[in-house]
Amino acid sequence: KDRETIAQALLSFMGQEFHCGAILTVKGNHASGWHATLNGKPLLNFNQLSVALDQKSLICQVVDNKSYYIGAPQTTEQDIRLLQCFSNKVPETVMLVPLIIKNRLIGILYFQDEKELLEERISLAHQIAVRASMSFEILILRGKILIT
């Protein structure tokens, strides 16, 4: 139906499968928090997060490489700002998966849970990211069709 419907479907999935999950949008030189879940419940004020892409961070690495990341989080200022949205404790492992439409990165899915669980579900997270990207692309195409 719209962007929010896609976001709510993603959050529902993330909340059921992972301890923490988030959707970030990428525009220009910034990644912004859009929606997040912690222990299956919406995380309020996540949309106030803004991460500069001209400074070293995992988010910047995913944007530059257009590829997923799974491993220990870095302790750069930008990464700490993201991690603190969920806890004051630095997690052992995080996973970031890009949302790509026509070779353009539009967002990032962020997952946080136990290392073994993240490693087991990397394929599932990638499939969800591909489906979400396709859903956003369908919205864009539908908008173009209705305009003309």
GROMACS .gro file of C-alpha atoms in nm, residues 6-145:
model
  140
    6ILE     CA    1   0.639  -0.214   0.407
    7ALA     CA    2   0.817  -0.081   0.716
    8GLN     CA    3   0.560  -0.236   0.949
    9ALA     CA    4   0.593  -0.575   0.774
   10LEU     CA    5   0.972  -0.555   0.812
   11LEU     CA    6   0.944  -0.459   1.179
   12SER     CA    7   0.705  -0.743   1.247
   13PHE     CA    8   0.951  -0.989   1.094
   14MET     CA    9   1.249  -0.839   1.277
   15GLY     CA   10   1.066  -0.836   1.610
   16GLN     CA   11   0.978  -1.204   1.580
   17GLU     CA   12   1.319  -1.325   1.461
   18PHE     CA   13   1.579  -1.098   1.625
   19HIS     CA   14   1.650  -0.926   1.957
   20CYS     CA   15   1.692  -0.588   1.782
   21GLY     CA   16   1.612  -0.473   1.433
   22ALA     CA   17   1.606  -0.141   1.253
   23ILE     CA   18   1.547   0.021   0.919
   24LEU     CA   19   1.767   0.312   0.817
   25THR     CA   20   1.716   0.526   0.510
   26VAL     CA   21   2.009   0.658   0.309
   27LYS     CA   22   1.988   0.995   0.134
   28GLY     CA   23   2.278   1.206   0.027
   29ASN     CA   24   2.550   1.218   0.292
   30HIS     CA   25   2.337   1.080   0.577
   31ALA     CA   26   2.174   0.765   0.698
   32SER     CA   27   1.870   0.826   0.914
   33GLY     CA   28   1.684   0.608   1.156
   34TRP     CA   29   1.335   0.527   1.033
   35HIS     CA   30   1.187   0.247   1.245
   36ALA     CA   31   1.329   0.002   1.498
   37THR     CA   32   1.223  -0.279   1.727
   38LEU     CA   33   1.369  -0.400   2.055
   39ASN     CA   34   1.249  -0.728   2.208
   40GLY     CA   35   0.955  -0.729   1.966
   41LYS     CA   36   0.834  -0.381   2.061
   42PRO     CA   37   0.869  -0.058   1.862
   43LEU     CA   38   1.163   0.156   1.966
   44LEU     CA   39   1.046   0.514   2.006
   45ASN     CA   40   1.255   0.809   1.886
   46PHE     CA   41   1.472   0.596   1.656
   47ASN     CA   42   1.380   0.838   1.378
   48GLN     CA   43   1.595   1.100   1.552
   49LEU     CA   44   1.914   0.908   1.467
   50SER     CA   45   2.127   1.064   1.194
   51VAL     CA   46   2.463   0.924   1.088
   52ALA     CA   47   2.703   1.117   0.865
   53LEU     CA   48   2.837   0.909   0.578
   54ASP     CA   49   3.156   1.111   0.544
   55GLN     CA   50   3.291   0.964   0.869
   56LYS     CA   51   3.414   0.609   0.928
   57SER     CA   52   3.141   0.368   1.040
   58LEU     CA   53   2.989   0.030   0.963
   59ILE     CA   54   2.698   0.206   0.797
   60CYS     CA   55   2.940   0.393   0.571
   61GLN     CA   56   3.116   0.064   0.491
   62VAL     CA   57   2.787  -0.099   0.385
   63VAL     CA   58   2.694   0.207   0.177
   64ASP     CA   59   3.034   0.216   0.004
   65ASN     CA   60   3.049  -0.159  -0.067
   66LYS     CA   61   2.676  -0.216  -0.123
   67SER     CA   62   2.728  -0.540   0.063
   68TYR     CA   63   2.623  -0.684   0.396
   69TYR     CA   64   2.832  -0.682   0.712
   70ILE     CA   65   2.823  -0.936   0.992
   71GLY     CA   66   3.067  -0.922   1.281
   72ALA     CA   67   3.174  -0.720   1.579
   73PRO     CA   68   3.060  -0.358   1.577
   74GLN     CA   69   3.322  -0.090   1.548
   75THR     CA   70   3.360   0.169   1.819
   76THR     CA   71   3.357   0.477   1.599
   77GLU     CA   72   3.149   0.771   1.715
   78GLN     CA   73   2.891   0.706   1.442
   79ASP     CA   74   2.856   0.336   1.529
   80ILE     CA   75   2.826   0.406   1.901
   81ARG     CA   76   2.536   0.643   1.827
   82LEU     CA   77   2.353   0.360   1.650
   83LEU     CA   78   2.433   0.099   1.915
   84GLN     CA   79   2.318   0.326   2.200
   85CYS     CA   80   1.970   0.336   2.050
   86PHE     CA   81   1.931  -0.022   2.171
   87SER     CA   82   2.154  -0.050   2.479
   88ASN     CA   83   2.450   0.100   2.660
   89LYS     CA   84   2.624  -0.236   2.623
   90VAL     CA   85   2.818  -0.301   2.301
   91PRO     CA   86   2.689  -0.623   2.142
   92GLU     CA   87   2.920  -0.905   2.036
   93THR     CA   88   2.783  -0.920   1.681
   94VAL     CA   89   2.569  -0.709   1.450
   95MET     CA   90   2.449  -0.756   1.094
   96LEU     CA   91   2.374  -0.485   0.840
   97VAL     CA   92   2.208  -0.567   0.506
   98PRO     CA   93   2.166  -0.310   0.225
   99LEU     CA   94   1.836  -0.230   0.056
  100ILE     CA   95   1.917  -0.175  -0.311
  101ILE     CA   96   1.698  -0.063  -0.602
  102LYS     CA   97   1.853  -0.059  -0.949
  103ASN     CA   98   2.206  -0.059  -0.806
  104ARG     CA   99   2.124   0.236  -0.578
  105LEU     CA  100   2.140   0.183  -0.202
  106ILE     CA  101   1.827   0.332  -0.045
  107GLY     CA  102   1.847   0.191   0.304
  108ILE     CA  103   1.997  -0.057   0.545
  109LEU     CA  104   1.844  -0.325   0.764
  110TYR     CA  105   2.020  -0.357   1.100
  111PHE     CA  106   2.002  -0.674   1.310
  112GLN     CA  107   2.142  -0.743   1.655
  113ASP     CA  108   2.132  -1.078   1.832
  114GLU     CA  109   2.354  -1.366   1.939
  115LYS     CA  110   2.639  -1.439   1.697
  116GLU     CA  111   2.521  -1.792   1.614
  117LEU     CA  112   2.166  -1.677   1.542
  118LEU     CA  113   2.282  -1.399   1.311
  119GLU     CA  114   2.514  -1.635   1.125
  120GLU     CA  115   2.232  -1.891   1.085
  121ARG     CA  116   1.990  -1.630   0.953
  122ILE     CA  117   2.207  -1.428   0.719
  123SER     CA  118   2.045  -1.588   0.414
  124LEU     CA  119   1.698  -1.514   0.553
  125ALA     CA  120   1.792  -1.152   0.624
  126HIS     CA  121   1.924  -1.116   0.268
  127GLN     CA  122   1.602  -1.261   0.124
  128ILE     CA  123   1.395  -1.018   0.331
  129ALA     CA  124   1.609  -0.727   0.213
  130VAL     CA  125   1.562  -0.830  -0.152
  131ARG     CA  126   1.186  -0.860  -0.105
  132ALA     CA  127   1.167  -0.526   0.073
  133SER     CA  128   1.366  -0.361  -0.207
  134MET     CA  129   1.127  -0.511  -0.463
  135SER     CA  130   0.830  -0.380  -0.262
  136PHE     CA  131   0.975  -0.028  -0.258
  137GLU     CA  132   1.043  -0.052  -0.631
  138ILE     CA  133   0.682  -0.158  -0.696
  139LEU     CA  134   0.564   0.150  -0.504
  140ILE     CA  135   0.786   0.372  -0.717
  141LEU     CA  136   0.664   0.212  -1.040
  142ARG     CA  137   0.300   0.232  -0.928
  143GLY     CA  138   0.349   0.602  -0.858
  144LYS     CA  139   0.498   0.657  -1.204
  145ILE     CA  140   0.210   0.471  -1.369
   0.00000   0.00000   0.00000
